[in-house]
Every structure is written in C-alpha cells, then in structure tokens.
Coordinates of C-alpha atoms and ligand atoms in Angstrom, one line a residue:
M1 CA 18.5 -3.0 -12.3
N2 CA 15.8 -0.5 -13.0
L3 CA 16.1 2.3 -15.4
E4 CA 15.5 5.2 -13.0
K5 CA 18.4 3.9 -10.9
L6 CA 20.7 3.3 -13.9
L7 CA 20.1 6.9 -15.1
T8 CA 20.3 8.3 -11.7
D9 CA 23.7 6.7 -11.2
R10 CA 24.9 8.3 -14.4
L11 CA 23.5 11.8 -13.8
A12 CA 24.4 12.1 -10.1
P13 CA 28.2 12.3 -10.5
A14 CA 27.7 14.9 -13.2
F15 CA 25.4 17.0 -11.1
E16 CA 27.8 16.7 -8.2
T17 CA 30.7 18.0 -10.2
V18 CA 28.7 20.9 -11.5
A19 CA 27.1 21.8 -8.1
G20 CA 30.0 21.0 -5.9
V21 CA 27.7 19.0 -3.6
P22 CA 25.8 15.7 -4.0
V23 CA 22.5 16.3 -5.8
D24 CA 19.7 13.9 -6.3
P25 CA 18.9 14.1 -10.0
V26 CA 15.2 13.0 -9.4
V27 CA 14.8 11.0 -12.5
R28 CA 11.2 10.1 -13.4
R29 CA 9.1 8.9 -16.3
S30 CA 8.1 11.7 -18.6
Q31 CA 5.7 12.5 -21.3
R32 CA 8.3 14.5 -23.2
A33 CA 10.9 11.8 -23.5
D34 CA 11.2 8.5 -21.7
F35 CA 12.6 10.1 -18.6
Q36 CA 13.4 13.5 -17.3
S37 CA 15.3 15.2 -14.5
D38 CA 14.4 18.6 -13.2
A39 CA 17.2 19.0 -10.7
A40 CA 18.9 21.8 -12.7
L41 CA 15.9 24.1 -12.0
A42 CA 16.3 23.6 -8.3
L43 CA 20.0 24.3 -8.4
A44 CA 19.8 27.5 -10.4
R45 CA 19.3 29.9 -7.5
R46 CA 22.0 28.3 -5.4
L47 CA 24.6 28.4 -8.1
G48 CA 23.5 31.7 -9.5
R49 CA 23.5 30.3 -13.0
P50 CA 20.7 29.8 -15.6
P51 CA 19.2 26.4 -15.3
R52 CA 19.6 25.6 -18.9
A53 CA 23.4 26.2 -18.6
I54 CA 23.5 23.9 -15.6
A55 CA 21.6 21.2 -17.5
A56 CA 23.8 21.6 -20.5
E57 CA 27.0 21.2 -18.5
V58 CA 25.5 18.1 -16.7
L59 CA 24.8 16.5 -20.1
E60 CA 28.3 17.2 -21.3
R61 CA 29.7 15.5 -18.2
A62 CA 27.3 12.6 -17.8
E63 CA 28.2 9.3 -19.5
L64 CA 25.0 8.3 -21.2
A65 CA 26.0 7.1 -24.6
D66 CA 25.4 3.4 -23.9
L67 CA 22.0 4.0 -22.4
C68 CA 20.5 6.9 -24.3
A69 CA 19.7 7.5 -28.0
A70 CA 19.1 11.2 -27.1
A71 CA 19.8 13.4 -24.2
E72 CA 18.8 17.1 -24.4
V73 CA 18.1 20.2 -22.5
S74 CA 14.5 21.3 -23.0
G75 CA 12.2 24.1 -21.8
P76 CA 13.5 26.2 -18.8
G77 CA 16.1 23.6 -18.0
F78 CA 14.8 20.0 -18.0
V79 CA 17.1 17.2 -18.9
N80 CA 15.1 14.9 -21.3
L81 CA 16.4 11.4 -21.8
T82 CA 15.4 8.9 -24.5
V83 CA 16.5 5.4 -23.8
S84 CA 18.0 3.5 -26.8
D85 CA 16.3 0.5 -28.1
E86 CA 19.4 -1.5 -27.6
A87 CA 19.8 -0.6 -23.9
L88 CA 16.1 -1.2 -23.3
G89 CA 16.2 -4.5 -25.1
G90 CA 19.3 -5.5 -23.1
L91 CA 17.4 -4.8 -19.8
V92 CA 14.4 -6.9 -21.0
S93 CA 16.8 -9.7 -21.9
A94 CA 18.3 -9.6 -18.4
L95 CA 14.8 -9.9 -16.9
A96 CA 14.0 -12.9 -19.1
T97 CA 16.7 -14.9 -17.5
D98 CA 16.2 -13.5 -14.0
P99 CA 14.1 -15.7 -11.8
R100 CA 13.4 -12.6 -9.6
L101 CA 12.2 -10.5 -12.5
G102 CA 14.4 -7.5 -11.7
V103 CA 13.5 -7.4 -8.0
P104 CA 16.6 -8.0 -5.9
A105 CA 16.3 -9.6 -2.6
A106 CA 16.7 -7.2 0.4
A107 CA 20.4 -6.3 0.9
A108 CA 19.7 -6.1 4.7
P109 CA 16.9 -8.6 5.6
E110 CA 14.9 -7.7 8.7
T111 CA 12.6 -9.6 11.0
V112 CA 9.3 -8.1 10.4
V113 CA 6.2 -8.8 12.5
V114 CA 2.9 -8.4 10.6
D115 CA 0.1 -8.0 13.0
Y116 CA -3.1 -8.7 10.9
S117 CA -6.5 -10.2 10.6
A118 CA -7.0 -10.4 14.4
P119 CA -10.6 -11.3 14.7
N120 CA -12.3 -11.8 18.1
V121 CA -13.2 -15.2 19.5
A122 CA -16.9 -16.0 19.3
K123 CA -17.6 -13.0 17.2
E124 CA -18.1 -12.9 13.5
M125 CA -15.4 -11.5 11.3
H126 CA -16.7 -8.3 9.8
V127 CA -15.6 -6.3 6.8
G128 CA -12.9 -4.5 8.8
H129 CA -11.2 -7.8 9.4
L130 CA -11.5 -8.5 5.7
R131 CA -9.4 -5.4 5.0
S132 CA -6.9 -6.2 7.7
T133 CA -6.6 -9.8 6.4
V134 CA -6.3 -8.9 2.7
I135 CA -3.8 -6.0 3.2
G136 CA -1.8 -7.8 5.9
D137 CA -1.4 -10.9 3.8
A138 CA -0.2 -8.9 0.9
A139 CA 2.4 -7.3 3.1
A140 CA 3.5 -10.7 4.5
R141 CA 3.8 -12.1 1.0
L142 CA 5.7 -9.2 -0.4
L143 CA 8.1 -8.8 2.4
A144 CA 8.8 -12.6 2.5
W145 CA 9.5 -12.6 -1.2
L146 CA 12.0 -9.8 -0.7
G147 CA 13.8 -12.1 1.7
H148 CA 12.7 -10.6 5.1
R149 CA 11.9 -12.9 7.9
V150 CA 8.2 -12.5 8.3
V151 CA 6.4 -13.3 11.5
R152 CA 2.7 -13.4 10.9
A153 CA 0.9 -12.4 14.1
N154 CA -2.8 -13.0 14.2
H155 CA -3.5 -11.2 17.4
L156 CA -6.7 -13.0 18.2
G157 CA -9.1 -11.2 20.6
D158 CA -9.3 -14.2 23.0
W159 CA -9.2 -12.6 26.4
G160 CA -11.1 -10.0 28.5
T161 CA -14.4 -9.5 30.4
P162 CA -16.8 -10.7 27.6
F163 CA -15.5 -14.2 28.2
G164 CA -17.4 -14.4 31.5
M165 CA -20.7 -14.2 29.7
L166 CA -19.5 -16.3 26.7
I167 CA -18.5 -19.1 29.0
E168 CA -21.7 -18.9 31.0
H169 CA -23.7 -19.0 27.8
L170 CA -21.8 -22.0 26.7
V171 CA -22.6 -23.8 30.0
D172 CA -26.3 -23.0 29.5
L173 CA -26.4 -24.3 26.0
G174 CA -24.4 -27.4 26.8
E175 CA -21.0 -28.1 25.3
A176 CA -22.2 -30.2 22.5
E177 CA -24.9 -27.8 21.3
A178 CA -22.5 -24.8 21.7
T179 CA -19.6 -26.3 19.8
Q180 CA -22.1 -27.4 17.1
E181 CA -23.3 -23.8 16.8
L182 CA -19.8 -22.3 16.8
S183 CA -18.3 -24.8 14.3
M184 CA -21.1 -23.9 11.9
G185 CA -19.8 -20.4 12.0
D186 CA -22.8 -19.1 13.8
L187 CA -20.6 -16.8 15.9
D188 CA -22.8 -13.8 15.9
S189 CA -25.9 -15.4 17.2
F190 CA -23.9 -17.1 19.9
Y191 CA -22.4 -13.7 21.0
K192 CA -25.7 -11.9 20.7
A193 CA -27.5 -14.5 22.8
A194 CA -24.9 -14.2 25.5
R195 CA -25.1 -10.4 25.4
A196 CA -28.9 -10.4 25.6
K197 CA -28.9 -12.6 28.7
F198 CA -26.2 -10.4 30.2
D199 CA -28.2 -7.3 29.6
A200 CA -31.5 -8.7 30.9
D201 CA -30.7 -11.1 33.7
E202 CA -29.0 -10.1 36.9
V203 CA -28.3 -13.7 38.0
F204 CA -26.6 -14.3 34.6
R205 CA -24.6 -11.2 35.0
E206 CA -23.4 -12.2 38.4
R207 CA -22.4 -15.7 37.2
S208 CA -20.5 -14.0 34.3
R209 CA -18.6 -11.8 36.8
R210 CA -17.6 -14.7 38.9
R211 CA -16.6 -16.5 35.7
V212 CA -14.2 -13.8 34.7
V213 CA -12.6 -13.9 38.1
A214 CA -12.3 -17.7 37.8
L215 CA -10.8 -17.4 34.3
Q216 CA -8.2 -14.8 35.4
G217 CA -7.4 -16.9 38.5
G218 CA -6.5 -19.8 36.3
D219 CA -9.3 -22.1 37.3
E220 CA -8.8 -25.3 35.4
A221 CA -12.4 -26.1 34.6
T222 CA -13.0 -22.6 33.4
L223 CA -9.9 -22.6 31.3
R224 CA -11.1 -25.8 29.6
L225 CA -14.4 -24.1 28.6
W226 CA -12.6 -21.0 27.4
R227 CA -10.2 -23.2 25.3
L228 CA -13.3 -24.8 23.8
L229 CA -14.5 -21.4 22.7
V230 CA -11.1 -20.4 21.3
E231 CA -10.6 -23.7 19.4
Q232 CA -14.0 -23.6 17.7
S233 CA -13.5 -20.0 16.7
E234 CA -10.0 -20.7 15.4
R235 CA -11.3 -23.6 13.4
Y236 CA -13.9 -21.4 11.9
F237 CA -11.5 -18.6 11.1
L238 CA -9.2 -21.1 9.4
T239 CA -12.1 -22.0 7.0
V240 CA -12.5 -18.3 6.2
Y241 CA -8.7 -18.0 5.5
D242 CA -8.8 -21.1 3.3
L243 CA -11.7 -19.6 1.2
L244 CA -9.9 -16.3 1.1
D245 CA -6.5 -17.8 0.0
V246 CA -4.6 -16.1 2.8
T247 CA -1.3 -17.6 4.1
L248 CA -2.3 -17.5 7.8
T249 CA -2.3 -20.9 9.5
E250 CA -2.9 -22.1 13.0
R251 CA 0.7 -21.6 13.9
D252 CA 0.1 -17.8 13.4
F253 CA -2.5 -17.4 16.1
H254 CA -0.8 -15.4 18.8
G255 CA -3.9 -14.5 20.8
E256 CA -4.0 -11.7 23.4
S257 CA -4.0 -14.3 26.1
S258 CA -0.5 -15.5 25.1
Y259 CA 0.9 -12.3 26.6
N260 CA -0.8 -12.8 30.0
D261 CA 2.4 -13.9 31.7
L262 CA 4.2 -10.9 30.4
L263 CA 1.8 -8.3 31.8
D264 CA 3.0 -8.2 35.4
P265 CA 6.7 -7.8 34.3
V266 CA 5.7 -5.1 31.8
V267 CA 3.9 -3.0 34.5
A268 CA 6.7 -3.6 37.0
E269 CA 9.2 -2.4 34.5
L270 CA 7.2 0.7 33.6
D271 CA 7.0 1.4 37.3
R272 CA 10.7 0.9 37.8
L273 CA 11.3 3.4 35.0
G274 CA 9.1 5.9 36.8
L275 CA 6.6 6.0 33.9
L276 CA 3.5 5.0 35.8
R277 CA 1.1 7.5 37.2
E278 CA -2.2 6.9 39.0
S279 CA -5.3 8.4 37.5
D280 CA -8.7 7.6 38.9
G281 CA -7.3 4.5 40.5
A282 CA -5.8 3.2 37.3
A283 CA -2.1 2.9 36.6
C284 CA -1.4 5.0 33.4
V285 CA 1.5 6.1 31.2
F286 CA 1.2 9.6 29.8
P287 CA 3.2 9.4 26.6
P288 CA 4.9 12.7 25.6
G289 CA 3.1 14.6 22.9
Q290 CA -0.2 12.8 23.3
V291 CA -2.8 15.3 24.3
G292 CA -6.6 15.4 23.9
R293 CA -8.7 18.1 22.3
D294 CA -8.7 20.0 25.6
G295 CA -4.9 20.1 25.5
Q296 CA -4.6 17.7 28.5
P297 CA -2.2 14.9 28.4
L298 CA -3.9 11.6 27.4
P299 CA -3.5 8.5 29.6
L300 CA -2.7 5.1 28.3
I301 CA -4.4 2.8 30.9
V302 CA -2.0 0.0 31.6
R303 CA -3.8 -1.4 34.7
K304 CA -7.4 -0.7 35.3
S305 CA -8.7 0.4 38.7
D306 CA -10.0 -3.1 39.3
G307 CA -6.5 -4.4 38.8
G308 CA -7.3 -6.0 35.4
Y309 CA -5.3 -5.5 32.3
G310 CA -6.8 -4.4 29.0
Y311 CA -6.0 -3.9 25.3
P312 CA -3.1 -1.4 25.8
A313 CA -1.3 -3.5 28.3
T314 CA -1.4 -6.5 26.0
D315 CA -0.1 -4.4 23.1
L316 CA 2.8 -3.1 25.2
A317 CA 3.7 -6.6 26.2
A318 CA 3.5 -7.7 22.5
I319 CA 5.9 -5.0 21.5
R320 CA 8.4 -5.9 24.1
H321 CA 8.1 -9.5 23.1
R322 CA 8.4 -8.7 19.3
T323 CA 11.5 -6.5 19.6
G324 CA 13.1 -8.1 22.6
T325 CA 12.5 -11.8 22.1
L326 CA 11.8 -12.1 18.4
G327 CA 14.4 -9.5 17.5
A328 CA 12.0 -7.8 15.1
T329 CA 13.0 -4.3 13.8
R330 CA 9.9 -3.6 11.8
L331 CA 6.5 -3.9 13.4
L332 CA 3.4 -3.6 11.2
Y333 CA -0.1 -3.2 12.6
V334 CA -2.7 -3.7 9.9
V335 CA -5.6 -2.2 11.8
G336 CA -8.4 0.2 10.8
L337 CA -7.8 4.0 11.1
P338 CA -10.1 4.4 14.1
Q339 CA -7.4 2.7 16.2
R340 CA -4.7 5.1 15.1
R341 CA -4.6 7.0 18.3
H342 CA -4.4 3.8 20.4
F343 CA -1.3 2.8 18.4
E344 CA 0.4 6.1 18.6
M345 CA 0.0 6.0 22.3
V346 CA 1.3 2.5 22.6
Y347 CA 4.3 3.2 20.3
A348 CA 5.2 6.3 22.3
A349 CA 4.9 4.5 25.6
A350 CA 7.0 1.6 24.3
A351 CA 9.6 4.0 23.0
Q352 CA 9.8 5.7 26.4
A353 CA 10.2 2.3 28.1
G354 CA 13.1 1.5 25.7
W355 CA 11.2 -1.4 24.0
L356 CA 10.9 0.3 20.6
V357 CA 14.1 2.1 19.8
P358 CA 15.9 2.4 16.5
P359 CA 16.4 0.5 14.4
A360 CA 13.2 -1.0 15.6
R361 CA 10.1 1.0 14.6
A362 CA 6.4 0.4 14.4
E363 CA 4.0 1.4 11.6
H364 CA 0.3 1.6 11.8
V365 CA -0.8 0.3 8.4
G366 CA -4.2 1.9 8.7
F367 CA -7.2 1.6 6.4
G368 CA -10.6 3.2 5.8
S369 CA -14.0 1.5 5.7
I370 CA -15.8 -0.5 3.0
L371 CA -19.0 1.4 2.1
G372 CA -22.2 0.1 0.6
P373 CA -23.7 1.4 -2.7
D374 CA -25.4 4.1 -0.7
G375 CA -22.0 5.5 0.3
R376 CA -22.5 4.6 3.9
M377 CA -20.9 1.9 6.0
L378 CA -21.6 -1.5 4.5
R379 CA -24.6 -3.1 6.3
S380 CA -26.8 -6.0 5.6
R381 CA -30.4 -5.4 4.7
A382 CA -31.4 -5.9 8.3
G383 CA -29.0 -3.1 9.2
E384 CA -26.4 -5.4 10.8
S385 CA -22.7 -5.6 10.0
V386 CA -22.1 -7.8 6.9
K387 CA -20.9 -11.3 7.6
L388 CA -17.7 -11.8 5.8
V389 CA -18.2 -15.4 4.6
G390 CA -21.6 -14.3 3.2
L391 CA -19.8 -11.7 1.1
L392 CA -17.2 -14.1 -0.1
E393 CA -19.8 -16.7 -1.0
E394 CA -21.7 -14.2 -3.0
A395 CA -18.5 -13.2 -4.8
V396 CA -17.7 -16.7 -5.8
A397 CA -21.3 -17.4 -6.9
R398 CA -21.4 -14.3 -9.1
A399 CA -18.0 -15.0 -10.6
T400 CA -18.9 -18.7 -11.3
A401 CA -22.1 -17.7 -13.0
L402 CA -20.2 -15.1 -15.1
A403 CA -17.5 -17.7 -16.0
R404 CA -20.1 -20.1 -17.3
E405 CA -21.8 -17.4 -19.3
R406 CA -18.6 -16.1 -20.8
N407 CA -17.1 -19.5 -21.5
P408 CA -19.7 -22.2 -22.0
G409 CA -16.9 -24.6 -23.0
L410 CA -15.6 -24.7 -19.4
G411 CA -16.3 -28.0 -17.6
E412 CA -18.2 -27.9 -14.3
A413 CA -15.2 -28.4 -12.1
E414 CA -13.2 -25.8 -14.1
A415 CA -15.9 -23.2 -14.0
A416 CA -16.1 -23.7 -10.2
E417 CA -12.3 -23.3 -10.0
V418 CA -12.3 -20.2 -12.1
G419 CA -15.3 -18.8 -10.3
R420 CA -13.5 -19.1 -7.0
A421 CA -10.2 -17.6 -8.2
V422 CA -12.0 -14.7 -9.9
G423 CA -14.6 -14.1 -7.2
I424 CA -12.1 -14.1 -4.4
G425 CA -9.5 -12.3 -6.5
A426 CA -12.1 -9.6 -7.3
V427 CA -12.9 -9.0 -3.6
K428 CA -9.2 -8.7 -2.7
Y429 CA -8.3 -6.6 -5.7
A430 CA -11.1 -4.2 -5.1
D431 CA -9.6 -3.7 -1.7
L432 CA -5.9 -3.5 -2.7
S433 CA -6.4 -1.4 -5.7
S434 CA -7.8 1.5 -3.7
D435 CA -5.8 3.8 -1.6
R436 CA -6.0 2.1 1.8
H437 CA -6.2 5.4 3.7
K438 CA -9.6 6.0 2.1
D439 CA -13.0 4.4 2.2
Y440 CA -14.1 2.6 -0.9
V441 CA -17.5 1.5 -2.2
L442 CA -18.2 -2.2 -2.7
D443 CA -19.5 -2.4 -6.2
W444 CA -20.1 -5.9 -7.6
E445 CA -20.5 -5.0 -11.2
R446 CA -17.3 -2.9 -11.3
M447 CA -15.1 -5.3 -9.4
L448 CA -16.2 -8.3 -11.5
A449 CA -16.0 -6.5 -14.8
L450 CA -13.6 -7.8 -17.4
D451 CA -12.4 -4.4 -18.3
G452 CA -11.0 -1.7 -16.1
N453 CA -8.7 -1.9 -13.2
T454 CA -10.1 -5.2 -11.8
A455 CA -8.8 -8.6 -10.9
P456 CA -10.7 -10.4 -13.7
Y457 CA -9.1 -8.0 -16.3
L458 CA -5.6 -8.9 -15.1
Q459 CA -6.4 -12.6 -14.7
Y460 CA -7.8 -12.6 -18.2
A461 CA -4.7 -10.9 -19.6
Y462 CA -2.7 -13.6 -18.0
S463 CA -4.8 -16.5 -19.3
R464 CA -4.8 -15.0 -22.7
I465 CA -1.0 -15.0 -22.9
R466 CA -0.9 -18.6 -21.6
S467 CA -3.3 -19.6 -24.3
I468 CA -1.0 -18.1 -27.0
F469 CA 1.6 -20.5 -25.9
R470 CA -0.9 -23.4 -25.6
R471 CA -2.4 -22.9 -29.0
A472 CA 0.9 -22.7 -30.8
G473 CA 2.6 -25.4 -28.6
V474 CA 5.7 -23.2 -28.3
A475 CA 7.8 -21.9 -25.5
A476 CA 9.7 -18.7 -25.3
R477 CA 13.5 -18.9 -25.5
P478 CA 14.7 -16.6 -22.6
D479 CA 18.0 -16.0 -24.3
A480 CA 16.4 -14.8 -27.6
G481 CA 17.6 -11.4 -28.7
I482 CA 15.0 -8.6 -28.0
I483 CA 14.0 -6.4 -30.9
L484 CA 12.0 -3.4 -30.1
A485 CA 10.6 -2.3 -33.4
G486 CA 7.7 0.0 -32.6
P487 CA 6.2 2.2 -29.9
A488 CA 3.9 -0.4 -28.6
E489 CA 6.8 -2.8 -28.0
R490 CA 8.9 -0.1 -26.4
A491 CA 6.0 0.9 -24.1
L492 CA 5.5 -2.7 -23.0
A493 CA 9.3 -3.1 -22.4
F494 CA 9.3 0.0 -20.2
E495 CA 6.5 -1.4 -18.0
L496 CA 8.3 -4.8 -17.7
V497 CA 11.5 -3.2 -16.5
G498 CA 9.6 -1.1 -14.1
F499 CA 8.4 -3.9 -11.8
G500 CA 11.4 -3.6 -9.5
T501 CA 10.8 0.1 -8.9
V502 CA 7.2 -0.5 -7.9
V503 CA 7.9 -3.4 -5.6
A504 CA 10.6 -1.3 -3.9
E505 CA 8.2 1.5 -3.4
V506 CA 5.5 -0.7 -2.0
E507 CA 8.0 -2.4 0.3
R508 CA 8.4 1.0 2.0
S509 CA 4.9 2.5 1.8
L510 CA 2.7 -0.7 1.9
E511 CA 0.4 1.1 -0.4
F512 CA -0.7 -1.8 -2.6
H513 CA -2.7 0.4 -5.0
H514 CA 0.6 1.4 -6.6
L515 CA 1.3 -2.3 -7.4
A516 CA -2.2 -2.8 -8.6
A517 CA -2.0 0.4 -10.8
Y518 CA 1.3 -0.9 -12.2
L519 CA -0.2 -4.3 -13.1
Y520 CA -3.1 -2.6 -14.8
R521 CA -0.7 -0.4 -16.8
L522 CA 1.3 -3.5 -17.7
A523 CA -1.8 -5.4 -18.8
A524 CA -3.0 -2.4 -20.8
A525 CA 0.4 -2.1 -22.5
F526 CA 0.3 -5.7 -23.3
S527 CA -3.1 -5.4 -24.9
A528 CA -2.0 -2.5 -27.0
F529 CA 1.2 -4.4 -28.1
Y530 CA -0.8 -7.6 -28.9
E531 CA -3.2 -5.6 -31.0
R532 CA -0.5 -3.9 -33.1
C533 CA 2.2 -6.6 -33.2
P534 CA 1.5 -10.1 -34.5
V535 CA 3.4 -12.6 -32.5
L536 CA 3.0 -16.1 -33.9
R537 CA 2.7 -14.8 -37.5
A538 CA 5.8 -12.5 -37.2
D539 CA 9.0 -13.5 -39.0
E540 CA 12.1 -14.5 -37.2
P541 CA 13.9 -13.1 -35.3
V542 CA 11.0 -10.8 -34.3
R543 CA 8.7 -13.7 -33.5
E544 CA 11.2 -15.1 -30.9
S545 CA 11.6 -11.6 -29.4
R546 CA 7.8 -11.1 -29.1
L547 CA 7.4 -14.5 -27.5
V548 CA 9.8 -13.4 -24.8
L549 CA 7.8 -10.2 -24.3
C550 CA 4.6 -12.3 -23.9
E551 CA 6.2 -14.8 -21.5
L552 CA 7.7 -12.0 -19.4
T553 CA 4.4 -10.2 -19.2
A554 CA 2.7 -13.4 -18.0
R555 CA 5.4 -14.0 -15.4
V556 CA 5.3 -10.4 -14.0
L557 CA 1.4 -10.5 -13.9
R558 CA 1.5 -13.8 -12.1
Q559 CA 4.1 -12.7 -9.6
G560 CA 2.5 -9.4 -9.0
L561 CA -1.0 -11.0 -8.5
Y562 CA 0.6 -13.6 -6.3
L563 CA 2.0 -10.8 -4.1
L564 CA -1.6 -9.4 -3.8
G565 CA -2.8 -12.9 -2.9
I566 CA -4.6 -13.4 -6.1
R567 CA -4.6 -16.6 -8.2
T568 CA -4.0 -16.7 -11.9
P569 CA -6.0 -19.5 -13.6
E570 CA -4.4 -20.9 -16.8
R571 CA -7.7 -20.5 -18.7
M572 CA -10.8 -18.5 -18.0
Ligands
LIG11 N1 -9.0 -7.7 17.7 C1 -8.9 -6.3 17.4 C2 -10.2 -5.9 16.7 O1 -11.0 -6.7 16.2 C3 -7.8 -6.0 16.5 C4 -6.4 -6.3 17.1 C5 -5.3 -5.6 16.3 N2 -4.0 -5.9 16.8 C6 -3.4 -5.4 17.9 N3 -2.2 -5.7 18.2 N4 -4.0 -4.6 18.7 O2 -10.4 -4.6 16.5

C-alpha cells in the first residue's frame, strides 16, 4: 500500500463530511512536510468559507494519529502531513517481506496487445525500430509483471508491392548467394540493389510487376521464394533482439501477410455497414472528425483502385482480430509519431465498424526521433540512416573498454559480460529516460557516464549494494525491525515505498521516463544514505535495519531495471 493512497483514504471521508460531496484530497509529496493536500483551497469558494477553516475542520475529523507525527494547516489553507517514523518503518517492513515490492497485481487483468518493433522484411532495422522495440518491450514487461495477459505482436512488414522486385532480385542473385547475403544481415544492400534495378531497368520492372501478381495469386513457386526472404530476415531480426535483450521471439512474429485472409471479409463487412465510399476508384472509409488542412474529410483507403490492399486494410483486419478473436481490450501501437494520423484514422474507422468499442480501446504509444550530436536526424557519415546493429556494437565496444579501464581486476569474460550489459543498458536507458513524445540526442559520453541519470549509474548502484553483502558475507533479515534514525534514512524509505505509485502511473501512461526518474532518485537517495549512515559498522539493532534498507534498494533497482529491459550485473 503506498502512502499517497493511505493518506488519501484517511482524508477523503473527512473532506466529504465537510463538503457534503465526495472530494479528491489530491495528496502529493511536498517540500514543506512529507505530503500536502491543497483541496481545501479549491473548496473555499463553493462552500463560502475560508480555506484555512475548511482545512482545520478536515484535520479535526480525519483519523491520522497512527500515520502522522504532525498534521497542520499552513499558508492559505494547505494541509501539511508529516509521516511518523513508526508508520514509515512499518511500510518498509511490509515491503521487505513482499515479493511484489508493494506493487499489487492488477485487480482486473486485461488482454493487452503490444504491437511493437515491426521491422520490414529485407530492410535494415533503423533507429525508429530501435525506439519501438525498446519502448514496446518495456511495456510488455511491465504489463506482464502486473498480471495482464500480454500478446506481443511483431507486425512484420512482409507483404506488399516491393516484394515483386525483391523476389526478382533474389532470383537474379541465385538463392544460395541471396540467403548468404541476407543471413549476414546485409539487408540494406540487398534492398538497394533491387531498388536500383527496378528504377533503371524496364524489363526488371515488368518482371517485378508480374511477380507481385503471382505472389498475390498464391503461386506456389513464388510463395516459396517469398518465404525464403521472410525467414532469412526473421532470423536476422532475432539476432538483433538477442543482442538487445528484448523478450520478442519467433512466436511473436505476426506479419502483415497473416491478415491476408481476413481482408476480404473486412471490406465486405465495411460495405455491409454502409461505411465504404468510392473515391478515385478506391474504396475508402471517411472516419468522422478526420479532416485535412483544407477542411475536407480524409479518406482511409481500404482497397486501392487496382484492387490491392495496403497498410490501412491490414491494420483494420488486425484490430478486428485482436479484439474479436484474441479478446483484447487494450491495444497498444508503439510506432513513431509521424504515423499518428494513420492510427487515428484506423481507430476511428474500426470504432465505426464496431470492432473497437468499450471496454476495448487503442492507444498510439508514439515517440519522437533520435538525433545526432548536430541536433538533426541521426545519420551515418555517408548520410544514410544508421544501421541499428552497428550502433549496438559500438555501445558494447565502448562499454567494454570502459569496464576494463575502470576495473582492471575484471577477467576477460566478465569484462565482456559487463560491457554488454552496460552498453546495451545505456542505449535502452537513454531512450526510456527521455520523454518519448520528444526527440532526443544520442550522446555516447553522457549515456555511458557513471554519474547522472544513466544506466551505468543505476547498475553501479546495484552492484555496489551487492558488494556490501558479498564483502561482509551477510544477508538481510527481512523481518528485522526498521529504525529510521535520520533524514537520509527517511528519504530513502520514502523512495522505497513510492515504487508502487510510479509503476501504477506508468501502467497507465506508458511514459517510462517517470520510472527512470524514480530509479535515479532512489539510487541518489541510497547514495546519500550510504554516505551518512554506516551499515556494517553500525551497532545492532540499527545494523540489521540498515541491511534491510540496502537489500530493498537493490531489489527495487533490479526489478525497476528489469522492467526497462536492463540487466543488473552483480559486479562492475
Ligand atoms: N512496419 C512499419 C514500419 O516500419 C511499422 C508497423 C507498425 N504497426 C502497425 N500495426 N502498423 O513503419
């Protein structure tokens, strides 16, 4: 149980009695005391009474004696609450024996589809896919930990007109050569070579067109070549996921092509519902409220004028499948902000068709771009989009070098292990610790720094606590009494008991920078505590109590970083 909630539950009935209607006391952390509630100020006008009088009456009526050492009216009518050491210590004790660290499992678990990563076959994953993969995986981990049934949907771009030219290029190269190139992860040169021929060579273009028709017509020989492309790309993507420590597996590939059989029924149903309108030969839905800059209604093209289906049709079919067949009530789309309009249109159309109705809802978990040091879109020196694996390998190499330098005692294997955990952790944390709605600058120095809001700082804090226990050969006794003697201990305790509040907030907002900021505050509070409060040299029973605080900090750091998809090496 978190403190905001406990205090809210005590203040709410008192406010209700005073106001005559239910009132949210809006309890929050405060500089003045531990917590404050400003609700009396908002009530003053309605009740025609001075806010201080309201606050005073609330305090008279609220039962706070077992939680608070002080409860007073201050300023124009704030309620200031100081939590007692005993109450705070009691909450810490409860955490110490709680395997869930004060984060209750969801009371009403849902089926949640997390649509993320979604690279395109025979195309290199770029940094946009990095963000989708990292954010989506954190969402999947967090929601699964809360007890939701999570369906990871890697909506692979494995269908569409480019496959004509890709298959023809594969035929030209020869299967052996082509698979070799693709399995090496040389996806970009494969795609570019196909594209170049397509642009330059009319005969190749014609072959490609015929190939698309054969593919859509279900020609067996063509399908076999197409599968080859898909399999090689999937295999390659899995190596990236492995390096990146994400929980996606081959079972989670639900490519666009897997919805092919559902496209006809989707269009038929839209037609039956009277939602289709023809526009320039294409069958379109005009979702209500979706208008362009010129004020004209915007079409969502469901079937193109050539009879083919595109991206929007697949997404409509996917929604229908996810709510109708999988029974999902929360659909998350972890896709860059430029696709926001597309998803708004698709959601609106799906709602009209009755495929997305409460309690089911869809959320676009959008994100900005990763920028280079020059503040522009991240590009390689040759001006091309940055290859994701290259970036990850650089992170690991840099972190391994730093690990060797900082700790020459590490063995070769351990340095490699630490380098990987820190390098990959740093990349993910740099992403997750910034507000996903905004762009951020990729800055190697900063993200690998041992101080500041970085993965290495948090991983180091964790390993330092582990080393306390290792050095002394002791373990914390979870049932030891908690004694909060000084401000540094209290501050750490407040952070520890705040984990549940943060996780609940992120469950809703999927803004992981709040979790990152929390972990950073926790690690900083631990640092301050460890500087001021000796642990192993303290006398009993304080020593026991402090060991519990250390152990709990390590557990919360590990769990929090796990939710972000970041490893916690035992030593660094
Ligand atoms: N493959 C797409 C891309 O690379 C992302 C797909 C996102 N998911 C979806 N259901 N549309 O941009």
